[in-house]
Amino acid sequence: MKADVLLGLQWGDEGKGKIVDVLTPHYDIVARFQGGPNAGHTLEFEGKHFVLRSIPSGIFQQGQVNVIGNGVVLDPVLFKEEAEELEKSGVALKQVLKISKKAHVILPTHRLLDAAYERLKGDAKIGTTGKGIGPTYTDKVSRDGVRVGDLLQNLDEAYAKAKRRHLALLKACGMEADIQEAEQRWLEAVEYLKQFELIDSEYYVNNSLQAGKRVLCEGAQGSLLDIDFGSYPFVTSSNTVCAGACTGLGLAPSRIGEVYGIFKAYCTRVGSGPFPTELFDETGSMIRNIGHEYGAVTGRERRCGWIDLVALRYTIMLNGVTQLIMMKSDVLDGMDVVKACDAYEVDGVLTHDVPFNMGGNVKPVFTELPGWKTDLTHITAEDQFPKAFVDYIHYLESRLGVPITIVSVGPDREQTIIRNNAHLS
Ligand code: GDP
Ligand code: IMO
Ligand code: MG
């Protein structure tokens, strides 16, 4: 079998959590491959609302195994909070969740370093989620990290070494840190984490595929936040593109099957960095209010703008997307006109490519399409779509070159239209 991948094509918060939950019944295993508690994946069903940060979004369906892969960075304290809440709501988490021993661990000092580096950057700050993501991946790459497997074997030594180094770095940044209380909570959380099944997930996932099991890989963030191809330096610290599923789970490229690319019918971004189609007017505020565009983790206001087809074509290319999933179409229900950016003018020259410096003199060139002026939220099948909405879908498909096979018309699990052209495993 091949593993399918679902990932965000914009700057995150596309609705990955919702769709992973919807697709989970088609799979045996759901596996997160990168990111950490910077993610906030929202699921709504049966009147309930959950936000998942490190735990895969397949956790609420029945019978699937969920895996936290080696590419993820895990904060034991936030993991414990999230896991205990799920256990309280009746999820038998310890029976269905497995964690890679090779996942890197976020230490209390990583969070302090995240804050210190942001402060040093001043106005040029990235606007991180403050969860210690960058410093933890930095330690991984500089070969100084602590892995989940170390918690079982040489925790004291590994932790003491990292802490010493971090405290020296914090001192150099002018931050004297008293971490006693945070450290105590972290150590307690480590004991909790050790109750879970800690595995060599690369063997587990590959052996499962070999045995005919169906695997869905869940991405976090979005391709425009990718460390290599995103709007650097305003990005996260992992490979959010499809290749991240290979390194973050130990999958060979030939093992990748369908790639579901997910995007909003418009576009949002949290934190600093370029955003060519950003709206600073009434329309932007309207999208924010109707779409409830506030961060699932940080509560921060999300910046809103029109859909950017130049950027989407780029991320579709980088990921080898085979099926597109359009989210939050209903948020545009009241618009007279819907705009889509199909080209940029960079220093006065028309281009269809994302320039090296997305933050330079980049002006969006918009195409205008008629709005559908219909409430989509109660629609249950694609033959009920109003004509103007069908035209919008066809326009996007023709400009993006990949079929839109799933359309979301509301936050609930049920508000999902699987189109006839969908190819689900
Ligand atoms: P993720 O990080 O990609 O999982 O996305 P988030 O959960 O951070 O943000 C998506 C937000 O949009 C959540 O509040 C969802 O409940 C909500 N949502 C998802 N799909 C739809 C939709 O089709 N319409 C509307 N109105 N809201 C949606
Ligand atoms: P999900 O999985 C939206 C953004 C932050 C910041 C930049 C770097 O819910 O889509 P970091 O803490 O990762 O070092 O922050 O990336 N960011 C996200 N934006 N959705 C996310 O995750 C994000 N995770 C990180 O706002 O600009
Ligand atoms: Mg989110």
Short mmCIF file of C-alpha atoms and ligand atoms in Angstrom, two decimals:
data_model
loop_
_atom_site.label_atom_id
_atom_site.label_comp_id
_atom_site.label_asym_id
_atom_site.label_seq_id
_atom_site.Cartn_x
_atom_site.Cartn_y
_atom_site.Cartn_z
CA MET A 1 0.00 0.00 0.00
CA LYS A 2 0.93 3.64 -0.39
CA ALA A 3 0.47 6.29 2.27
CA ASP A 4 -1.72 9.29 1.46
CA VAL A 5 -0.76 12.76 2.67
CA LEU A 6 -2.97 15.67 3.68
CA LEU A 7 -1.32 19.06 4.03
CA GLY A 8 -2.00 22.79 4.03
CA LEU A 9 -1.21 24.79 0.87
CA GLN A 10 -1.33 28.28 2.38
CA TRP A 11 -0.06 29.75 5.67
CA GLY A 12 -1.73 27.20 7.94
CA ASP A 13 -5.18 26.97 9.53
CA GLU A 14 -6.74 25.77 6.28
CA GLY A 15 -8.94 23.27 8.12
CA LYS A 16 -6.63 20.24 8.14
CA GLY A 17 -7.97 18.92 11.45
CA LYS A 18 -11.56 18.87 10.24
CA ILE A 19 -10.76 17.03 7.01
CA VAL A 20 -8.41 14.50 8.61
CA ASP A 21 -11.29 13.65 10.95
CA VAL A 22 -13.67 13.33 7.98
CA LEU A 23 -11.26 11.10 6.02
CA THR A 24 -10.14 8.93 8.96
CA PRO A 25 -12.84 6.23 8.44
CA HIS A 26 -11.09 5.45 5.12
CA TYR A 27 -7.82 4.66 6.94
CA ASP A 28 -6.32 2.33 9.57
CA ILE A 29 -3.58 4.68 10.76
CA VAL A 30 -3.31 8.48 11.01
CA ALA A 31 0.21 9.82 11.49
CA ARG A 32 1.44 13.37 12.19
CA PHE A 33 4.77 14.00 10.50
CA GLN A 34 6.07 17.43 11.56
CA GLY A 35 5.46 20.52 13.65
CA GLY A 36 4.44 20.46 17.26
CA PRO A 37 2.14 22.36 19.59
CA ASN A 38 2.39 25.41 17.31
CA ALA A 39 -0.41 23.63 15.45
CA GLY A 40 -4.04 24.05 16.45
CA HIS A 41 -6.32 21.69 14.56
CA THR A 42 -10.02 22.24 15.21
CA LEU A 43 -12.64 19.50 15.02
CA GLU A 44 -16.38 19.93 15.42
CA PHE A 45 -18.92 17.13 15.57
CA GLU A 46 -22.08 16.28 17.50
CA GLY A 47 -22.07 19.76 19.01
CA LYS A 48 -18.57 19.25 20.43
CA HIS A 49 -15.48 21.33 19.70
CA PHE A 50 -11.87 20.17 20.16
CA VAL A 51 -8.52 21.77 19.36
CA LEU A 52 -5.65 19.33 18.86
CA ARG A 53 -2.03 20.47 18.97
CA SER A 54 0.26 17.45 18.94
CA ILE A 55 -2.17 14.55 18.79
CA PRO A 56 -3.31 13.49 15.30
CA SER A 57 -6.83 14.41 14.22
CA GLY A 58 -7.83 10.78 13.67
CA ILE A 59 -8.27 10.29 17.39
CA PHE A 60 -12.06 10.66 17.56
CA GLN A 61 -13.05 8.06 15.00
CA GLN A 62 -13.21 4.40 15.98
CA GLY A 63 -10.56 1.75 15.56
CA GLN A 64 -7.69 3.71 14.03
CA VAL A 65 -4.18 3.89 15.42
CA ASN A 66 -2.72 7.39 15.66
CA VAL A 67 1.01 7.97 15.44
CA ILE A 68 3.17 10.94 16.41
CA GLY A 69 6.10 10.58 14.00
CA ASN A 70 9.81 11.31 14.39
CA GLY A 71 9.46 14.63 12.54
CA VAL A 72 7.27 16.08 15.30
CA VAL A 73 8.59 18.07 18.27
CA LEU A 74 6.73 17.22 21.45
CA ASP A 75 6.27 19.28 24.60
CA PRO A 76 5.48 16.82 27.43
CA VAL A 77 3.64 19.51 29.43
CA LEU A 78 1.31 20.54 26.60
CA PHE A 79 0.98 16.92 25.52
CA LYS A 80 -0.18 15.95 29.03
CA GLU A 81 -2.72 18.78 29.08
CA GLU A 82 -4.11 17.79 25.69
CA ALA A 83 -4.07 14.05 26.38
CA GLU A 84 -5.73 14.33 29.80
CA GLU A 85 -8.52 16.40 28.33
CA LEU A 86 -9.11 13.76 25.66
CA GLU A 87 -9.03 10.97 28.25
CA LYS A 88 -11.57 12.90 30.33
CA SER A 89 -13.87 13.11 27.34
CA GLY A 90 -13.75 9.34 26.94
CA VAL A 91 -10.98 8.71 24.38
CA ALA A 92 -8.96 5.60 25.34
CA LEU A 93 -5.84 7.41 24.27
CA LYS A 94 -3.19 5.06 25.65
CA GLN A 95 -4.65 2.25 23.55
CA VAL A 96 -4.72 4.12 20.25
CA LEU A 97 -1.75 6.48 20.31
CA LYS A 98 1.86 5.56 19.57
CA ILE A 99 4.78 7.96 19.75
CA SER A 100 8.08 7.78 17.90
CA LYS A 101 11.15 7.44 20.11
CA LYS A 102 12.93 9.65 17.57
CA ALA A 103 10.61 12.63 18.01
CA HIS A 104 12.45 15.53 19.63
CA VAL A 105 11.38 16.88 23.00
CA ILE A 106 10.64 20.53 23.77
CA LEU A 107 12.26 21.55 27.08
CA PRO A 108 11.10 24.44 29.30
CA THR A 109 14.21 26.36 28.25
CA HIS A 110 13.31 25.99 24.56
CA ARG A 111 10.22 28.11 25.15
CA LEU A 112 12.30 30.74 26.94
CA LEU A 113 14.78 30.78 24.08
CA ASP A 114 11.93 31.21 21.58
CA ALA A 115 10.82 34.32 23.50
CA ALA A 116 14.39 35.60 23.86
CA TYR A 117 15.16 35.27 20.13
CA GLU A 118 11.92 37.01 19.23
CA ARG A 119 12.77 39.87 21.59
CA LEU A 120 16.22 40.23 20.05
CA LYS A 121 14.69 40.50 16.59
CA GLY A 122 12.66 43.54 17.67
CA ASP A 123 10.46 44.84 14.85
CA ALA A 124 11.69 42.05 12.60
CA LYS A 125 10.22 39.39 14.88
CA ILE A 126 8.58 36.40 13.27
CA GLY A 127 5.55 36.37 15.54
CA THR A 128 6.07 32.74 16.53
CA THR A 129 3.56 30.83 18.59
CA GLY A 130 6.03 30.96 21.49
CA LYS A 131 6.01 27.20 21.92
CA GLY A 132 9.76 26.68 21.56
CA ILE A 133 9.47 25.20 18.06
CA GLY A 134 12.44 26.99 16.45
CA PRO A 135 14.95 26.33 19.27
CA THR A 136 13.93 22.65 19.48
CA TYR A 137 14.43 22.06 15.74
CA THR A 138 17.66 24.07 15.96
CA ASP A 139 18.94 21.65 18.60
CA LYS A 140 17.87 18.72 16.45
CA VAL A 141 19.84 19.96 13.46
CA SER A 142 22.87 20.97 15.53
CA ARG A 143 22.81 17.48 17.06
CA ASP A 144 22.15 18.69 20.58
CA GLY A 145 18.53 17.60 20.94
CA VAL A 146 16.79 15.36 23.45
CA ARG A 147 14.61 12.66 21.92
CA VAL A 148 11.60 10.84 23.33
CA GLY A 149 13.72 7.68 23.49
CA ASP A 150 16.21 9.50 25.73
CA LEU A 151 13.47 9.94 28.33
CA LEU A 152 13.54 6.17 28.84
CA GLN A 153 17.30 5.76 29.07
CA ASN A 154 19.49 8.69 30.00
CA LEU A 155 17.08 11.46 30.82
CA ASP A 156 19.09 13.05 33.65
CA GLU A 157 22.26 13.33 31.63
CA ALA A 158 20.60 14.47 28.38
CA TYR A 159 18.42 17.01 30.18
CA ALA A 160 21.20 18.45 32.36
CA LYS A 161 23.46 18.94 29.34
CA ALA A 162 20.78 20.72 27.30
CA LYS A 163 19.70 22.85 30.25
CA ARG A 164 23.24 24.01 30.94
CA ARG A 165 23.68 25.09 27.37
CA HIS A 166 20.30 26.81 27.20
CA LEU A 167 20.81 28.75 30.42
CA ALA A 168 24.14 30.03 29.10
CA LEU A 169 22.41 31.11 25.86
CA LEU A 170 19.63 32.81 27.78
CA LYS A 171 22.20 34.64 29.89
CA ALA A 172 23.90 35.84 26.72
CA CYS A 173 20.51 37.17 25.60
CA GLY A 174 20.23 39.05 28.86
CA MET A 175 17.58 36.75 30.29
CA GLU A 176 18.11 35.33 33.76
CA ALA A 177 15.68 32.45 34.07
CA ASP A 178 14.19 30.77 37.10
CA ILE A 179 12.90 27.54 35.66
CA GLN A 180 12.41 25.50 38.85
CA GLU A 181 8.63 25.40 38.74
CA ALA A 182 8.45 24.85 34.98
CA GLU A 183 11.06 22.11 35.30
CA GLN A 184 9.04 20.34 38.00
CA ARG A 185 5.94 20.36 35.80
CA TRP A 186 7.98 19.17 32.84
CA LEU A 187 9.45 16.23 34.82
CA GLU A 188 5.97 15.20 35.98
CA ALA A 189 4.73 15.40 32.42
CA VAL A 190 7.65 13.24 31.24
CA GLU A 191 6.52 10.51 33.65
CA TYR A 192 3.02 10.75 32.15
CA LEU A 193 4.39 10.59 28.61
CA LYS A 194 6.31 7.42 29.47
CA GLN A 195 2.99 5.61 30.04
CA PHE A 196 2.37 5.74 26.28
CA GLU A 197 3.63 3.25 23.76
CA LEU A 198 6.94 4.67 22.56
CA ILE A 199 7.97 2.99 19.33
CA ASP A 200 10.26 2.95 16.30
CA SER A 201 7.49 4.44 14.21
CA GLU A 202 9.36 4.08 10.91
CA TYR A 203 9.13 0.29 11.28
CA TYR A 204 5.54 0.46 12.48
CA VAL A 205 4.35 2.58 9.56
CA ASN A 206 6.28 0.70 6.88
CA ASN A 207 5.33 -2.73 8.23
CA SER A 208 1.70 -1.63 8.38
CA LEU A 209 1.78 -0.53 4.73
CA GLN A 210 3.42 -3.82 3.83
CA ALA A 211 0.57 -5.63 5.61
CA GLY A 212 -2.02 -3.75 3.52
CA LYS A 213 -3.03 -1.13 6.09
CA ARG A 214 -4.10 2.29 4.86
CA VAL A 215 -2.14 5.23 6.26
CA LEU A 216 -3.04 8.93 6.20
CA CYS A 217 -0.18 11.34 6.98
CA GLU A 218 -1.34 14.58 8.61
CA GLY A 219 0.61 17.77 8.03
CA ALA A 220 0.72 20.79 10.28
CA GLN A 221 1.13 24.47 9.31
CA GLY A 222 1.11 25.09 5.55
CA SER A 223 3.49 25.02 2.59
CA LEU A 224 4.01 28.80 2.64
CA LEU A 225 5.47 28.34 6.15
CA ASP A 226 7.90 25.64 4.94
CA ILE A 227 11.48 26.20 6.13
CA ASP A 228 12.85 25.84 2.57
CA PHE A 229 10.09 27.12 0.31
CA GLY A 230 7.97 29.37 2.52
CA SER A 231 8.24 33.13 2.90
CA TYR A 232 11.63 32.86 4.66
CA PRO A 233 12.51 33.96 7.32
CA PHE A 234 8.84 34.31 8.26
CA VAL A 235 8.28 30.58 8.35
CA THR A 236 8.22 27.73 10.82
CA SER A 237 11.23 25.47 11.40
CA SER A 238 10.15 22.26 9.70
CA ASN A 239 9.45 20.97 6.20
CA THR A 240 5.71 21.32 5.92
CA VAL A 241 5.70 20.12 2.29
CA CYS A 242 5.03 16.54 1.25
CA ALA A 243 8.72 15.62 1.49
CA GLY A 244 8.31 16.22 5.24
CA ALA A 245 6.04 13.16 5.37
CA CYS A 246 8.97 11.09 4.06
CA THR A 247 11.53 12.38 6.55
CA GLY A 248 9.01 12.78 9.37
CA LEU A 249 7.76 9.21 9.23
CA GLY A 250 10.54 7.30 7.50
CA LEU A 251 8.61 6.78 4.28
CA ALA A 252 10.34 6.35 0.94
CA PRO A 253 9.08 8.79 -1.75
CA SER A 254 7.81 5.81 -3.77
CA ARG A 255 5.51 5.03 -0.83
CA ILE A 256 3.49 8.23 -1.24
CA GLY A 257 0.07 7.86 -2.89
CA GLU A 258 -2.60 10.55 -2.98
CA VAL A 259 -1.61 14.04 -1.88
CA TYR A 260 -4.57 16.05 -0.61
CA GLY A 261 -3.83 19.76 -0.76
CA ILE A 262 -6.12 21.85 1.38
CA PHE A 263 -6.84 25.57 1.01
CA LYS A 264 -9.36 28.18 2.06
CA ALA A 265 -11.58 29.86 -0.55
CA TYR A 266 -9.67 32.97 0.56
CA CYS A 267 -6.38 33.26 2.44
CA THR A 268 -5.17 33.97 5.98
CA ARG A 269 -1.89 34.32 7.83
CA VAL A 270 -0.95 34.68 11.53
CA GLY A 271 2.24 36.40 12.62
CA SER A 272 4.57 38.59 10.56
CA GLY A 273 5.70 38.24 6.95
CA PRO A 274 4.63 38.99 3.40
CA PHE A 275 1.07 38.40 2.26
CA PRO A 276 0.53 39.90 -1.24
CA THR A 277 -3.27 39.58 -1.31
CA GLU A 278 -3.86 40.87 2.22
CA LEU A 279 -6.90 43.10 2.68
CA PHE A 280 -6.71 46.05 5.06
CA ASP A 281 -10.28 47.21 4.42
CA GLU A 282 -13.86 46.38 5.36
CA THR A 283 -13.81 43.23 3.23
CA GLY A 284 -10.84 41.91 5.23
CA SER A 285 -12.64 42.58 8.52
CA MET A 286 -15.79 40.97 7.16
CA ILE A 287 -13.90 37.79 6.24
CA ARG A 288 -12.25 37.78 9.70
CA ASN A 289 -15.58 38.16 11.50
CA ILE A 290 -17.61 35.72 9.42
CA GLY A 291 -14.77 33.18 9.26
CA HIS A 292 -13.91 33.59 12.98
CA GLU A 293 -10.33 34.09 11.92
CA TYR A 294 -8.64 34.06 15.30
CA GLY A 295 -5.83 31.63 16.16
CA ALA A 296 -6.94 28.28 17.58
CA VAL A 297 -3.87 28.22 19.89
CA THR A 298 -2.87 31.82 20.50
CA GLY A 299 -6.22 33.58 19.92
CA ARG A 300 -4.32 36.06 17.71
CA GLU A 301 -6.19 37.86 14.97
CA ARG A 302 -5.51 36.22 11.61
CA ARG A 303 -4.68 38.53 8.72
CA CYS A 304 -7.18 37.98 5.86
CA GLY A 305 -7.04 38.43 2.10
CA TRP A 306 -8.21 37.08 -1.26
CA ILE A 307 -7.16 33.70 -2.57
CA ASP A 308 -3.67 33.69 -4.12
CA LEU A 309 -3.52 31.35 -7.13
CA VAL A 310 0.13 32.20 -7.87
CA ALA A 311 1.12 30.90 -4.44
CA LEU A 312 -1.27 27.94 -4.70
CA ARG A 313 0.17 26.82 -8.06
CA TYR A 314 3.62 26.98 -6.44
CA THR A 315 2.63 24.86 -3.44
CA ILE A 316 0.67 22.41 -5.62
CA MET A 317 3.87 21.94 -7.63
CA LEU A 318 6.08 21.49 -4.54
CA ASN A 319 3.76 18.88 -3.08
CA GLY A 320 2.65 16.97 -6.17
CA VAL A 321 -0.96 17.54 -5.13
CA THR A 322 -3.37 15.04 -6.69
CA GLN A 323 -6.65 16.30 -5.16
CA LEU A 324 -7.64 19.70 -3.84
CA ILE A 325 -9.89 20.37 -0.87
CA MET A 326 -11.53 23.79 -0.63
CA MET A 327 -12.50 25.02 2.84
CA LYS A 328 -14.64 27.79 4.28
CA SER A 329 -16.43 28.50 0.99
CA ASP A 330 -19.45 29.56 3.09
CA VAL A 331 -17.51 32.52 4.50
CA LEU A 332 -17.79 34.22 1.08
CA ASP A 333 -21.55 33.56 0.78
CA GLY A 334 -22.53 37.23 1.10
CA MET A 335 -19.98 38.70 -1.33
CA ASP A 336 -21.21 40.45 -4.49
CA VAL A 337 -17.83 39.88 -6.08
CA VAL A 338 -15.12 37.37 -5.25
CA LYS A 339 -11.53 38.12 -6.26
CA ALA A 340 -8.69 35.74 -7.09
CA CYS A 341 -5.07 36.77 -7.63
CA ASP A 342 -3.84 35.02 -10.78
CA ALA A 343 -0.60 36.92 -11.34
CA TYR A 344 1.81 39.28 -9.56
CA GLU A 345 3.38 42.47 -10.76
CA VAL A 346 6.92 42.41 -9.38
CA ASP A 347 8.73 45.73 -9.81
CA GLY A 348 6.22 46.49 -12.56
CA VAL A 349 6.76 43.21 -14.45
CA LEU A 350 3.93 40.71 -14.75
CA THR A 351 4.78 37.21 -13.50
CA HIS A 352 3.01 33.96 -12.66
CA ASP A 353 5.82 32.77 -10.39
CA VAL A 354 6.45 33.35 -6.69
CA PRO A 355 9.50 35.64 -6.55
CA PHE A 356 12.55 34.96 -4.34
CA ASN A 357 11.53 37.85 -2.15
CA MET A 358 7.80 37.62 -1.60
CA GLY A 359 8.10 40.65 0.64
CA GLY A 360 9.50 42.89 -2.11
CA ASN A 361 7.53 45.12 -4.45
CA VAL A 362 4.87 42.48 -5.20
CA LYS A 363 1.42 43.63 -6.31
CA PRO A 364 -1.43 41.17 -6.83
CA VAL A 365 -3.29 41.20 -10.15
CA PHE A 366 -6.88 40.18 -9.50
CA THR A 367 -9.55 38.49 -11.57
CA GLU A 368 -13.09 39.26 -10.44
CA LEU A 369 -15.82 36.65 -10.34
CA PRO A 370 -19.50 37.06 -9.45
CA GLY A 371 -20.42 36.03 -5.90
CA TRP A 372 -22.98 33.26 -5.38
CA LYS A 373 -25.06 35.12 -2.77
CA THR A 374 -26.44 31.85 -1.39
CA ASP A 375 -26.17 30.24 2.04
CA LEU A 376 -23.99 27.18 1.38
CA THR A 377 -23.97 25.89 4.95
CA HIS A 378 -27.03 23.63 4.55
CA ILE A 379 -26.05 22.15 1.23
CA THR A 380 -25.59 18.39 1.36
CA ALA A 381 -24.65 17.43 -2.21
CA GLU A 382 -22.81 19.07 -5.09
CA ASP A 383 -25.89 19.16 -7.32
CA GLN A 384 -27.30 21.76 -4.88
CA PHE A 385 -24.42 24.19 -5.49
CA PRO A 386 -25.59 27.50 -7.04
CA LYS A 387 -24.34 28.11 -10.58
CA ALA A 388 -22.02 30.99 -9.65
CA PHE A 389 -20.33 28.76 -7.06
CA VAL A 390 -19.90 25.96 -9.60
CA ASP A 391 -18.36 28.55 -11.94
CA TYR A 392 -15.98 29.61 -9.14
CA ILE A 393 -14.92 25.97 -8.60
CA HIS A 394 -14.40 25.46 -12.35
CA TYR A 395 -12.38 28.68 -12.60
CA LEU A 396 -10.09 27.58 -9.75
CA GLU A 397 -9.68 24.09 -11.20
CA SER A 398 -8.77 25.51 -14.59
CA ARG A 399 -6.17 27.89 -13.09
CA LEU A 400 -4.75 25.32 -10.65
CA GLY A 401 -4.77 22.26 -12.92
CA VAL A 402 -5.92 19.84 -10.19
CA PRO A 403 -9.51 18.77 -9.39
CA ILE A 404 -11.26 20.06 -6.29
CA THR A 405 -12.73 16.85 -4.88
CA ILE A 406 -13.96 17.95 -1.45
CA VAL A 407 -15.71 21.20 -0.55
CA SER A 408 -16.29 22.29 3.03
CA VAL A 409 -19.28 24.53 3.77
CA GLY A 410 -19.09 24.85 7.55
CA PRO A 411 -16.99 23.81 10.56
CA ASP A 412 -18.96 20.66 11.39
CA ARG A 413 -17.85 17.21 10.27
CA GLU A 414 -21.20 16.87 8.44
CA GLN A 415 -20.76 20.10 6.46
CA THR A 416 -18.51 18.42 3.95
CA ILE A 417 -19.34 17.70 0.33
CA ILE A 418 -17.42 14.85 -1.24
CA ARG A 419 -17.72 15.49 -4.97
CA ASN A 420 -18.25 12.77 -7.55
CA ASN A 421 -14.71 13.26 -8.85
CA ALA A 422 -13.17 12.32 -5.46
CA HIS A 423 -10.78 9.40 -5.34
CA LEU A 424 -10.78 8.15 -1.75
CA SER A 425 -8.94 5.03 -0.60
P1 GDP B 1 -6.08 23.65 10.84
O1 GDP B 1 -4.98 24.20 11.69
O2 GDP B 1 -5.70 23.56 9.40
O3 GDP B 1 -6.65 22.36 11.35
O4 GDP B 1 -7.26 24.74 10.91
P2 GDP B 1 -7.78 25.51 12.23
O5 GDP B 1 -8.55 24.57 13.06
O6 GDP B 1 -6.67 26.25 12.88
O7 GDP B 1 -8.68 26.63 11.57
C1 GDP B 1 -9.77 26.31 10.78
C2 GDP B 1 -11.01 26.97 11.43
O8 GDP B 1 -12.06 27.00 10.49
C3 GDP B 1 -11.56 26.21 12.62
O9 GDP B 1 -12.12 27.11 13.52
C4 GDP B 1 -12.62 25.32 11.99
O10 GDP B 1 -13.64 24.95 12.92
C5 GDP B 1 -13.18 26.23 10.95
N1 GDP B 1 -13.68 25.58 9.71
C6 GDP B 1 -13.20 24.49 9.07
N2 GDP B 1 -13.87 24.30 7.91
C7 GDP B 1 -14.76 25.29 7.82
C8 GDP B 1 -15.74 25.64 6.84
O11 GDP B 1 -15.87 25.03 5.79
N3 GDP B 1 -16.49 26.76 7.08
C9 GDP B 1 -16.35 27.49 8.21
N4 GDP B 1 -17.14 28.55 8.37
N5 GDP B 1 -15.46 27.18 9.17
C10 GDP B 1 -14.67 26.09 8.97
P1 IMO B 2 -1.67 24.86 12.00
O1 IMO B 2 -1.14 23.45 11.99
C1 IMO B 2 -0.86 29.11 11.31
C2 IMO B 2 3.20 30.51 12.22
C3 IMO B 2 3.37 31.46 13.39
C4 IMO B 2 4.57 32.24 12.93
C5 IMO B 2 5.42 31.19 12.22
C6 IMO B 2 6.51 30.60 13.09
O2 IMO B 2 -2.72 25.09 13.03
O3 IMO B 2 -2.05 25.28 10.62
P2 IMO B 2 6.54 28.88 15.11
O4 IMO B 2 5.88 28.92 16.46
O5 IMO B 2 6.17 27.68 14.30
O6 IMO B 2 8.02 29.06 15.20
O7 IMO B 2 5.99 30.18 14.35
O8 IMO B 2 4.51 30.17 11.83
N1 IMO B 2 2.50 29.24 12.55
C7 IMO B 2 1.25 28.95 12.19
N2 IMO B 2 0.32 29.71 11.56
N3 IMO B 2 -1.14 27.82 11.64
C8 IMO B 2 -0.22 27.05 12.26
O9 IMO B 2 -0.41 25.74 12.49
C9 IMO B 2 1.03 27.62 12.60
N4 IMO B 2 2.14 27.17 13.22
C10 IMO B 2 3.03 28.16 13.17
O10 IMO B 2 2.22 32.27 13.56
O11 IMO B 2 4.18 33.20 11.96
MG MG B 3 -4.63 25.77 13.04
#
